[in-house]
Short mmCIF file of C-alpha atoms in Angstrom, two decimals:
data_model
loop_
_atom_site.label_atom_id
_atom_site.label_comp_id
_atom_site.label_asym_id
_atom_site.label_seq_id
_atom_site.Cartn_x
_atom_site.Cartn_y
_atom_site.Cartn_z
CA MET S 1 -75.98 47.31 -93.18
CA SER S 2 -76.57 47.60 -89.57
CA LYS S 3 -76.98 51.13 -88.13
CA ILE S 4 -74.78 50.57 -84.76
CA LYS S 5 -71.98 53.69 -84.28
CA ARG S 6 -68.82 53.60 -82.19
CA ALA S 7 -67.75 56.13 -79.75
CA VAL S 8 -65.44 56.58 -77.17
CA SER S 9 -65.75 57.74 -73.49
CA MET S 10 -63.41 59.85 -72.17
CA TYR S 11 -63.49 57.66 -68.64
CA SER S 12 -61.17 55.48 -70.95
CA LEU S 13 -58.60 57.83 -71.42
CA GLN S 14 -58.27 59.98 -67.98
CA ASP S 15 -54.67 58.98 -67.31
CA GLN S 16 -53.13 60.13 -70.46
CA TYR S 17 -55.40 63.32 -70.02
CA ALA S 18 -54.36 63.62 -66.03
CA ARG S 19 -50.35 62.61 -66.97
CA GLY S 20 -50.31 65.39 -69.69
CA LYS S 21 -49.77 62.68 -72.15
CA MET S 22 -52.60 63.41 -74.16
CA SER S 23 -54.25 67.04 -74.66
CA LEU S 24 -58.26 67.52 -75.82
CA GLU S 25 -56.29 67.87 -79.35
CA ASP S 26 -54.80 65.02 -79.46
CA ILE S 27 -57.69 62.96 -78.39
CA PHE S 28 -59.70 64.49 -81.02
CA LYS S 29 -56.88 63.27 -83.25
CA TYR S 30 -57.06 59.98 -82.01
CA LEU S 31 -60.93 60.03 -82.37
CA ASN S 32 -60.66 60.69 -86.17
CA ASP S 33 -58.14 58.06 -86.56
CA LEU S 34 -60.69 55.56 -84.96
CA GLY S 35 -63.50 56.79 -86.68
CA ALA S 36 -65.32 56.99 -83.48
CA GLY S 37 -67.64 59.59 -81.65
CA LEU S 38 -66.85 61.71 -78.54
CA GLU S 39 -68.32 61.05 -75.36
CA PHE S 40 -66.91 63.63 -73.38
CA ILE S 41 -66.77 64.44 -69.65
CA SER S 42 -66.93 68.16 -69.14
CA ASP S 43 -66.20 67.94 -65.48
CA GLN S 44 -62.85 66.06 -66.52
CA MET S 45 -61.28 68.22 -69.37
CA MET S 46 -63.86 71.82 -69.41
CA LYS S 47 -62.19 73.96 -66.70
CA GLY S 48 -65.01 75.54 -65.06
CA THR S 49 -67.71 73.24 -66.08
CA PRO S 50 -70.57 73.80 -65.70
CA GLU S 51 -70.16 77.46 -66.62
CA PRO S 52 -66.51 77.50 -68.41
CA SER S 53 -65.42 80.82 -69.21
CA GLU S 54 -65.39 82.37 -72.71
CA GLU S 55 -61.86 81.59 -73.57
CA THR S 56 -62.47 78.33 -72.58
CA LEU S 57 -65.56 78.04 -74.77
CA LYS S 58 -63.56 79.37 -77.85
CA GLU S 59 -60.84 77.25 -77.49
CA TRP S 60 -63.15 74.24 -77.64
CA ASP S 61 -64.92 75.95 -80.25
CA LEU S 62 -61.71 76.39 -82.43
CA LEU S 63 -60.87 72.53 -81.53
CA VAL S 64 -64.44 71.25 -83.04
CA GLU S 65 -64.24 73.46 -85.79
CA LYS S 66 -60.74 71.90 -86.91
CA TYR S 67 -61.16 68.34 -85.97
CA LYS S 68 -65.03 67.94 -86.34
CA PRO S 69 -65.55 65.37 -83.72
CA VAL S 70 -68.94 63.62 -83.76
CA LEU S 71 -70.24 64.71 -80.20
CA VAL S 72 -72.25 62.01 -79.12
CA CYS S 73 -72.89 62.47 -75.36
CA ASN S 74 -71.78 64.67 -72.54
CA ASP S 75 -71.44 62.56 -68.90
CA VAL S 76 -73.02 65.27 -66.04
CA PHE S 77 -72.58 64.45 -62.45
CA ILE S 78 -74.76 66.37 -60.13
CA ASN S 79 -72.99 67.31 -56.67
CA THR S 80 -75.92 66.60 -54.27
CA CYS S 81 -73.15 66.27 -51.78
CA LEU S 82 -71.64 69.63 -52.50
CA TYR S 83 -71.80 70.58 -48.99
CA LYS S 84 -70.68 68.37 -45.83
CA ASN S 85 -73.27 69.31 -43.11
CA ARG S 86 -76.57 68.54 -45.79
CA GLU S 87 -77.48 67.02 -49.20
CA LEU S 88 -78.60 69.70 -51.97
CA THR S 89 -82.28 70.35 -52.28
CA ASP S 90 -84.27 69.53 -55.35
CA LYS S 91 -84.04 73.07 -56.46
CA GLU S 92 -80.69 73.12 -56.23
CA ALA S 93 -80.27 69.99 -57.87
CA LEU S 94 -82.68 71.10 -60.71
CA ASP S 95 -80.52 74.53 -60.78
CA LEU S 96 -77.17 72.70 -61.40
CA LEU S 97 -79.09 69.89 -64.10
CA ILE S 98 -80.35 73.14 -66.01
CA LYS S 99 -76.77 74.43 -66.26
CA GLU S 100 -75.56 71.16 -67.59
CA ILE S 101 -78.45 70.87 -70.36
CA LYS S 102 -77.37 74.40 -71.49
CA LEU S 103 -73.82 73.40 -71.22
CA ALA S 104 -74.48 70.77 -73.53
CA HIS S 105 -76.36 72.37 -75.83
CA ARG S 106 -73.65 75.37 -75.94
CA LEU S 107 -70.78 72.21 -76.40
CA GLY S 108 -72.97 70.66 -79.59
CA PHE S 109 -74.23 67.65 -77.95
CA LYS S 110 -77.41 66.36 -78.34
CA MET S 111 -77.45 64.00 -75.18
CA ILE S 112 -76.27 63.79 -71.55
CA ARG S 113 -75.70 61.03 -69.53
CA LEU S 114 -76.72 61.53 -65.97
CA VAL S 115 -74.87 59.43 -63.46
CA SER S 116 -76.38 56.25 -61.85
CA ASN S 117 -78.05 57.44 -58.26
CA THR S 118 -79.30 60.84 -60.28
CA ARG S 119 -83.01 61.74 -58.57
CA ALA S 120 -85.88 60.82 -60.30
CA SER S 121 -87.40 63.91 -58.99
CA ILE S 122 -85.68 66.82 -60.93
CA ILE S 123 -86.32 65.37 -64.56
CA GLU S 124 -89.58 66.31 -64.39
CA PRO S 125 -88.91 69.84 -64.06
CA ALA S 126 -85.85 69.68 -66.29
CA LEU S 127 -87.70 68.54 -68.97
CA PRO S 128 -88.53 71.90 -70.54
CA TYR S 129 -85.15 73.00 -70.95
CA ALA S 130 -83.97 69.22 -72.47
CA ILE S 131 -86.48 70.45 -75.13
CA GLU S 132 -85.69 74.19 -75.22
CA ASN S 133 -82.06 73.09 -75.89
CA ASP S 134 -82.65 69.78 -77.70
CA VAL S 135 -80.66 67.77 -75.20
CA VAL S 136 -81.56 64.27 -74.49
CA MET S 137 -81.52 63.41 -70.64
CA THR S 138 -80.34 59.67 -69.95
CA LEU S 139 -79.90 57.84 -67.09
CA GLU S 140 -77.10 55.42 -66.93
CA ILE S 141 -78.14 52.11 -65.95
CA HIS S 142 -74.86 50.57 -64.09
CA ALA S 143 -73.76 47.10 -62.56
CA GLY S 144 -74.40 47.28 -58.88
CA MET S 145 -76.87 50.13 -59.49
CA SER S 146 -78.96 48.46 -61.93
CA PHE S 147 -82.47 47.69 -62.87
CA ASP S 148 -83.51 46.52 -59.36
CA GLN S 149 -82.13 49.43 -57.72
CA PRO S 150 -84.67 52.01 -55.77
CA LEU S 151 -83.23 54.77 -57.39
CA THR S 152 -83.09 53.67 -60.76
CA GLN S 153 -86.52 51.87 -60.30
CA ALA S 154 -87.98 55.75 -59.45
CA PHE S 155 -86.52 57.11 -62.73
CA ILE S 156 -87.68 54.53 -64.31
CA GLU S 157 -91.38 54.98 -63.26
CA ALA S 158 -90.89 59.22 -64.28
CA MET S 159 -89.16 58.05 -67.32
CA LYS S 160 -92.44 56.13 -68.56
CA LYS S 161 -94.74 58.36 -67.38
CA LEU S 162 -93.23 61.24 -68.94
CA ASN S 163 -92.79 58.96 -71.92
CA SER S 164 -90.64 61.73 -73.92
CA PRO S 165 -88.19 61.27 -76.69
CA TYR S 166 -85.88 63.38 -74.33
CA VAL S 167 -85.57 61.03 -71.20
CA GLY S 168 -84.51 57.79 -71.79
CA LEU S 169 -81.42 55.26 -70.80
CA THR S 170 -77.63 54.63 -71.08
CA VAL S 171 -77.09 51.20 -70.41
CA ASP S 172 -73.25 50.13 -69.33
CA THR S 173 -72.40 46.63 -70.76
CA GLY S 174 -70.86 45.63 -67.18
CA ILE S 175 -74.51 44.29 -66.52
CA PHE S 176 -73.31 41.34 -69.31
CA CYS S 177 -70.32 39.99 -67.54
CA ARG S 178 -69.75 36.34 -67.98
CA ARG S 179 -66.67 36.06 -65.68
CA HIS S 180 -65.12 38.24 -63.04
CA PRO S 181 -62.32 40.48 -64.84
CA ARG S 182 -59.03 38.74 -64.00
CA VAL S 183 -57.18 41.98 -63.71
CA SER S 184 -59.10 43.06 -60.59
CA SER S 185 -58.49 39.65 -59.02
CA ALA S 186 -54.58 40.16 -59.87
CA PHE S 187 -54.96 43.94 -58.51
CA PHE S 188 -56.25 42.57 -55.27
CA ARG S 189 -53.94 39.38 -55.40
CA GLU S 190 -50.97 42.03 -55.34
CA LEU S 191 -52.99 43.54 -52.31
CA GLY S 192 -52.61 40.22 -50.57
CA VAL S 193 -56.52 38.87 -51.25
CA LYS S 194 -56.17 34.97 -50.93
CA GLN S 195 -56.55 32.87 -53.94
CA GLU S 196 -59.43 30.81 -52.31
CA ILE S 197 -61.76 34.03 -52.02
CA ILE S 198 -60.64 35.11 -55.53
CA ASP S 199 -61.45 31.51 -56.72
CA TYR S 200 -65.00 31.47 -54.47
CA VAL S 201 -66.07 34.37 -56.73
CA ASP S 202 -65.04 32.70 -60.14
CA ASN S 203 -66.93 29.92 -58.87
CA ILE S 204 -69.65 31.77 -58.52
CA PHE S 205 -69.95 33.24 -61.97
CA ALA S 206 -69.04 29.52 -63.33
CA SER S 207 -71.78 28.00 -61.76
CA GLY S 208 -74.02 30.32 -64.14
CA VAL S 209 -75.05 33.58 -61.45
CA ASP S 210 -73.37 36.59 -60.30
CA PRO S 211 -72.74 37.53 -56.74
CA LYS S 212 -75.60 39.52 -56.82
CA HIS S 213 -77.92 36.93 -56.91
CA TYR S 214 -75.40 34.73 -55.08
CA PHE S 215 -75.52 36.63 -52.10
CA MET S 216 -79.37 37.77 -52.10
CA GLU S 217 -80.07 35.28 -49.67
CA ALA S 218 -77.61 36.05 -47.03
CA ARG S 219 -78.38 39.73 -47.49
CA LYS S 220 -81.78 39.07 -46.82
CA GLN S 221 -80.59 37.73 -43.50
CA GLY S 222 -78.75 41.07 -42.80
CA LYS S 223 -75.54 39.85 -43.42
CA HIS S 224 -72.96 40.95 -46.29
CA PHE S 225 -71.97 37.33 -47.70
CA PRO S 226 -72.78 33.87 -47.08
CA ASP S 227 -71.22 32.53 -44.18
CA ASP S 228 -68.72 30.23 -46.13
CA LEU S 229 -67.25 33.11 -47.62
CA GLN S 230 -67.36 35.71 -44.80
CA ALA S 231 -65.45 33.16 -42.75
CA MET S 232 -62.30 32.98 -45.25
CA ILE S 233 -62.59 37.41 -45.09
CA GLU S 234 -59.73 38.18 -42.80
CA THR S 235 -58.40 41.80 -44.18
CA GLN S 236 -60.07 44.99 -45.13
CA ASP S 237 -58.62 44.50 -49.09
CA GLU S 238 -60.36 40.99 -48.79
CA PHE S 239 -63.75 42.62 -47.60
CA GLU S 240 -63.65 45.06 -50.72
CA TYR S 241 -63.36 42.46 -52.85
CA ALA S 242 -65.92 40.49 -51.67
CA LEU S 243 -68.26 43.69 -51.75
CA PHE S 244 -67.32 44.89 -55.32
CA CYS S 245 -67.40 41.78 -56.83
CA ASP S 246 -71.43 42.12 -56.93
CA GLY S 247 -70.42 45.29 -59.32
CA TYR S 248 -70.21 42.98 -62.06
CA GLU S 249 -73.59 41.41 -63.23
CA MET S 250 -74.59 38.31 -65.57
CA SER S 251 -77.75 39.45 -66.84
CA GLU S 252 -79.18 37.91 -70.15
CA PHE S 253 -79.62 40.58 -73.00
CA SER S 254 -83.63 39.91 -72.92
CA ILE S 255 -83.27 41.91 -69.59
CA LEU S 256 -83.55 45.27 -71.95
CA ASP S 257 -86.33 44.00 -74.00
CA GLU S 258 -88.82 46.17 -71.98
CA TYR S 259 -86.68 49.05 -72.12
CA LEU S 260 -85.71 49.05 -75.53
CA PRO S 261 -87.67 52.34 -76.84
CA TYR S 262 -85.99 53.88 -74.33
CA ILE S 263 -82.56 52.96 -74.67
CA LYS S 264 -80.57 56.09 -76.19
CA HIS S 265 -76.97 55.07 -75.79
CA PHE S 266 -74.36 52.51 -74.42
CA HIS S 267 -71.02 52.37 -72.20
CA GLY S 268 -69.09 49.51 -73.82
CA LYS S 269 -67.52 48.37 -70.79
CA ILE S 270 -64.16 46.71 -70.80
CA TYR S 271 -61.48 45.90 -68.61
CA GLU S 272 -59.33 43.75 -70.41
CA MET S 273 -58.51 43.24 -74.39
CA THR S 274 -56.56 39.88 -74.67
CA LYS S 275 -54.65 38.96 -77.07
CA GLU S 276 -57.25 36.97 -79.24
CA GLY S 277 -59.04 40.71 -79.66
CA VAL S 278 -62.19 39.88 -77.10
CA GLU S 279 -63.25 41.62 -73.79
CA TYR S 280 -62.07 38.66 -70.83
CA SER S 281 -65.63 39.30 -69.40
CA ILE S 282 -68.32 40.57 -71.65
CA PRO S 283 -69.42 38.62 -74.78
CA PHE S 284 -69.49 41.69 -77.19
CA ASP S 285 -70.27 39.32 -80.69
CA GLU S 286 -73.32 38.11 -78.54
CA LEU S 287 -74.28 41.53 -77.31
CA ILE S 288 -74.14 43.19 -81.02
CA LYS S 289 -75.86 40.35 -82.61
CA TYR S 290 -78.74 40.91 -80.14
CA LEU S 291 -78.75 44.91 -80.86
CA ASP S 292 -78.72 44.26 -84.16
CA LYS S 293 -81.75 42.30 -83.88
CA VAL S 294 -83.65 44.47 -81.88
CA GLY S 295 -83.02 47.47 -84.33
CA TYR S 296 -80.73 49.37 -82.05
CA GLU S 297 -79.34 52.45 -83.73
CA GLY S 298 -77.32 54.42 -81.46
CA TYR S 299 -73.92 54.45 -80.23
CA ILE S 300 -71.60 52.14 -78.23
CA ALA S 301 -69.24 54.32 -76.63
CA THR S 302 -66.03 52.63 -75.36
CA GLU S 303 -65.53 52.53 -71.50
CA TYR S 304 -62.03 51.21 -70.26
CA GLU S 305 -62.47 50.44 -66.59
CA GLY S 306 -58.95 48.61 -66.55
CA ASN S 307 -56.94 51.23 -65.45
CA ARG S 308 -58.44 50.96 -61.96
CA PHE S 309 -56.85 47.86 -61.77
CA ALA S 310 -52.99 48.70 -62.92
CA LEU S 311 -50.55 47.12 -60.67
CA ALA S 312 -48.23 49.28 -58.21
CA ASN S 313 -45.74 51.17 -60.93
CA GLU S 314 -47.45 49.47 -64.08
CA VAL S 315 -48.02 51.75 -67.01
CA ILE S 316 -51.86 52.02 -67.83
CA ARG S 317 -52.64 50.45 -71.40
CA ASP S 318 -55.54 52.51 -71.96
CA LYS S 319 -55.17 53.72 -75.23
CA GLU S 320 -54.29 50.20 -76.38
CA ASN S 321 -56.92 48.59 -74.80
CA VAL S 322 -59.70 51.46 -76.08
CA THR S 323 -57.91 50.49 -80.03
CA ALA S 324 -57.80 47.06 -79.68
CA HIS S 325 -62.11 47.66 -78.43
CA GLN S 326 -62.60 49.84 -81.48
CA ASN S 327 -61.11 47.03 -83.50
CA MET S 328 -63.07 43.99 -82.38
CA LEU S 329 -66.71 46.57 -82.17
CA LYS S 330 -65.87 47.52 -86.12
CA LYS S 331 -65.20 44.06 -87.37
CA TYR S 332 -68.33 42.80 -85.54
CA ILE S 333 -70.68 45.74 -86.56
CA GLU S 334 -69.20 44.67 -90.32
CA ALA S 335 -69.79 41.42 -90.06
CA LEU S 336 -73.75 41.54 -89.18
CA MET L 1 -57.44 52.13 -57.10
CA PHE L 2 -56.24 55.91 -57.09
CA ASP L 3 -53.32 55.76 -55.20
CA ASN L 4 -50.82 56.36 -57.99
CA TYR L 5 -52.45 59.81 -58.41
CA VAL L 6 -51.72 60.94 -54.74
CA PHE L 7 -48.64 62.82 -54.25
CA THR L 8 -46.67 63.76 -56.97
CA GLU L 9 -43.02 62.34 -57.08
CA GLY L 10 -40.48 65.11 -56.12
CA SER L 11 -42.81 67.74 -54.94
CA CYS L 12 -42.43 67.91 -51.60
CA LYS L 13 -40.32 71.16 -50.80
CA ASN L 14 -40.06 74.02 -47.90
CA VAL L 15 -41.55 77.07 -48.29
CA GLN L 16 -40.17 80.18 -47.69
CA GLU L 17 -41.89 83.68 -47.07
CA GLY L 18 -39.29 86.30 -46.80
CA ASP L 19 -36.30 85.44 -44.91
CA LYS L 20 -38.42 82.08 -42.97
CA ILE L 21 -38.92 79.20 -43.32
CA VAL L 22 -42.81 78.98 -42.89
CA GLY L 23 -43.53 75.13 -43.62
CA PHE L 24 -43.74 72.59 -46.35
CA GLU L 25 -45.97 72.03 -49.40
CA LEU L 26 -46.47 68.82 -51.19
CA GLU L 27 -48.34 68.16 -54.60
CA THR L 28 -51.07 65.71 -55.53
CA LEU L 29 -53.71 65.27 -58.41
CA ILE L 30 -57.45 64.50 -57.28
CA THR L 31 -58.11 60.65 -56.64
CA TYR L 32 -60.75 60.84 -59.19
CA TYR L 33 -61.74 61.19 -62.82
CA ARG L 34 -63.17 64.55 -63.10
CA GLY L 35 -62.84 67.98 -61.25
CA ILE L 36 -64.92 68.92 -58.46
CA PRO L 37 -65.66 71.96 -56.25
CA CYS L 38 -63.29 72.39 -53.34
CA SER L 39 -66.17 71.81 -50.79
CA MET L 40 -66.25 68.02 -51.74
CA VAL L 41 -62.48 67.17 -50.59
CA HIS L 42 -63.63 65.51 -47.36
CA ASP L 43 -60.25 65.44 -45.68
CA ILE L 44 -56.67 65.53 -46.29
CA LYS L 45 -54.15 63.98 -43.69
CA VAL L 46 -50.13 64.44 -43.47
CA LYS L 47 -48.04 62.65 -41.52
CA VAL L 48 -44.36 63.19 -41.57
CA ASP L 49 -42.10 60.07 -40.20
CA ASN L 50 -45.25 58.44 -38.70
CA GLN L 51 -46.10 61.73 -36.66
CA GLU L 52 -49.51 62.79 -37.64
CA ILE L 53 -49.55 66.43 -38.50
CA GLU L 54 -52.85 68.51 -36.47
CA ARG L 55 -55.25 69.44 -38.79
CA GLU L 56 -55.13 73.09 -38.03
CA ALA L 57 -51.75 73.32 -39.53
CA ILE L 58 -52.96 72.06 -43.34
CA ARG L 59 -53.61 74.21 -45.88
CA PHE L 60 -55.43 73.20 -49.50
CA SER L 61 -54.97 75.20 -52.38
CA PRO L 62 -56.76 74.00 -55.87
CA ASP L 63 -54.40 76.27 -58.05
CA GLY L 64 -51.10 77.37 -55.78
CA GLU L 65 -52.61 80.92 -55.49
CA THR L 66 -55.25 80.69 -52.92
CA TYR L 67 -55.02 78.77 -49.92
CA PHE L 68 -58.06 77.30 -47.42
CA THR L 69 -57.94 75.63 -44.05
CA LEU L 70 -59.82 72.27 -44.09
CA GLU L 71 -62.47 73.72 -41.99
CA GLU L 72 -62.88 76.49 -44.50
CA LEU L 73 -62.77 74.30 -47.40
CA GLU L 74 -66.25 72.64 -46.48
CA THR L 75 -67.82 75.65 -47.96
CA VAL L 76 -65.47 76.92 -50.60
CA THR L 77 -68.01 75.90 -53.60
CA THR L 78 -66.95 78.38 -56.31
CA TYR L 79 -63.61 77.25 -56.66
CA LYS L 80 -62.99 73.69 -58.37
CA TRP L 81 -60.18 71.59 -57.98
CA GLU L 82 -59.86 70.57 -61.75
CA TYR L 83 -58.80 67.29 -63.19
CA GLY L 84 -55.15 67.00 -64.21
CA VAL L 85 -54.26 70.19 -61.98
CA GLN L 86 -52.15 70.06 -59.25
CA GLY L 87 -53.48 70.72 -55.76
CA HIS L 88 -51.50 71.96 -53.27
CA VAL L 89 -51.17 70.83 -49.53
CA ARG L 90 -49.21 72.81 -47.24
CA VAL L 91 -48.46 72.43 -44.10
CA LEU L 92 -47.64 75.34 -41.39
CA LYS L 93 -44.43 74.27 -39.17
CA GLU L 94 -42.06 76.90 -38.58
CA GLY L 95 -38.61 75.84 -40.18
CA GLY L 96 -40.56 73.51 -42.05
CA LEU L 97 -38.89 69.78 -42.84
CA SER L 98 -35.01 69.62 -41.28
CA LYS L 99 -32.44 68.70 -43.66
CA GLY L 100 -32.11 65.35 -44.22
CA GLU L 101 -34.50 62.13 -44.83
CA HIS L 102 -38.32 62.19 -43.96
CA GLU L 103 -40.75 59.76 -44.65
CA VAL L 104 -43.83 61.95 -45.52
CA SER L 105 -47.43 60.10 -46.07
CA LEU L 106 -50.57 61.92 -47.78
CA THR L 107 -53.91 60.98 -47.87
CA THR L 108 -56.87 62.59 -49.72
CA MET L 109 -60.46 61.73 -49.55
CA ILE L 110 -63.56 63.05 -51.12
CA ARG L 111 -67.06 62.78 -51.21
CA VAL L 112 -69.02 61.91 -54.52
CA ALA L 113 -72.85 62.05 -54.98
CA TYR L 114 -73.40 58.08 -56.28
CA ILE L 115 -71.01 56.31 -53.74
CA PRO L 116 -71.65 56.28 -50.14
CA VAL L 117 -68.80 56.80 -48.68
CA PRO L 118 -65.77 59.19 -48.67
CA PHE L 119 -62.79 57.50 -50.78
CA GLY L 120 -59.54 58.68 -51.50
CA GLY L 121 -56.11 57.40 -51.46
CA THR L 122 -52.37 57.15 -49.50
CA LYS L 123 -48.98 57.40 -50.58
CA VAL L 124 -45.80 57.47 -48.77
CA ARG L 125 -42.69 58.97 -50.14
CA LYS L 126 -39.48 59.20 -48.88
CA VAL L 127 -38.15 62.68 -49.14
CA HIS L 128 -35.06 64.45 -48.95
CA ILE L 129 -34.38 68.19 -48.09
CA SER L 130 -31.35 69.51 -48.67
#
């Protein structure tokens, strides 16, 4: 029996919450129906984060007591761009991180996810607080800001040096795309991006590499894109389509091998669950087999990102996608 | 990508103080998926019938109670613009919007740490003032 577990990131339900369709209480009920744990974003659904009022905390406590959600992870952002005229100093950034660690502990979480590009320099001084509050700090490995990115490398270096159970990684499965998400293509097509550019990107994936690798030679020469792609780009939207397409990476699962002891958590990224009940870009069946083989015992938290690509005036099918993904995960995990 | 959160439908109204109309106001959700301190609101732009409103006439409130100029907003770190809460954009303009149809455009931009450039969204709406 596999020990891989399921959760849902509240990134997935941002629209439900913003539009007032689902309250936190509705969300807790929904998660219990799915049998899934909670990955929370306190900045999103808890007013006053990282220092919410006693009243807000009391409301949280009552809901947690009533619905008993499995509190898997809280997503943390260090607002180093707080001021327009300067970046926060390390001391200021550390103070914010300590507040977040204490809040996570107060809410009942034993893990926080630090967004990509969080500075490595604040991890060692934060470690005593993480230990004291029993909260594991994990950096997110996200496509576009993946293992080869300098800030990610600096974190990994600090993580390996500290070698503590309280410092690790959250891996976003957007690094395992086998195709460019077609919901993104449809969104940009509606903005007027030419089909030949969409085909160009699709063909990169079809050739067995991702745009990051395909563009590498051009980027070494100081260009954004290879000349033939550049020649097709006429509008800002076409430029953005080409620019964002390297935010979908096509790594082999084995890229995780050397980091396995540090991987605490996964974001199960989804852009579109198809009628057949699979994710259009990411082969979750293969991923789950790999994770089972290497003995992963943590959570995969559904992170629905197709909300970004809703066409004008189209309803965002967030709950439907999350439910379909959870059903798929359950099926694959039970089949192991 | 966040344009659908900008400029809440039906929210644009003239603002009356005493017996005077001092300007007009509209509401918007944040172009993001979490709340941020107000100082991270990078810029707000309003156009009426294709005419850009001068920056000095724009005020922002994260709660409809306390209003800041855009210059003041840069140091407002203790008030958060919470996720799912309407932010209020007020334009000081004697007499507000004249009766009839107007085309009003709102742009909001924010800064976040892991994205290298400020980003946001724009929405243009036809507004009827009666």
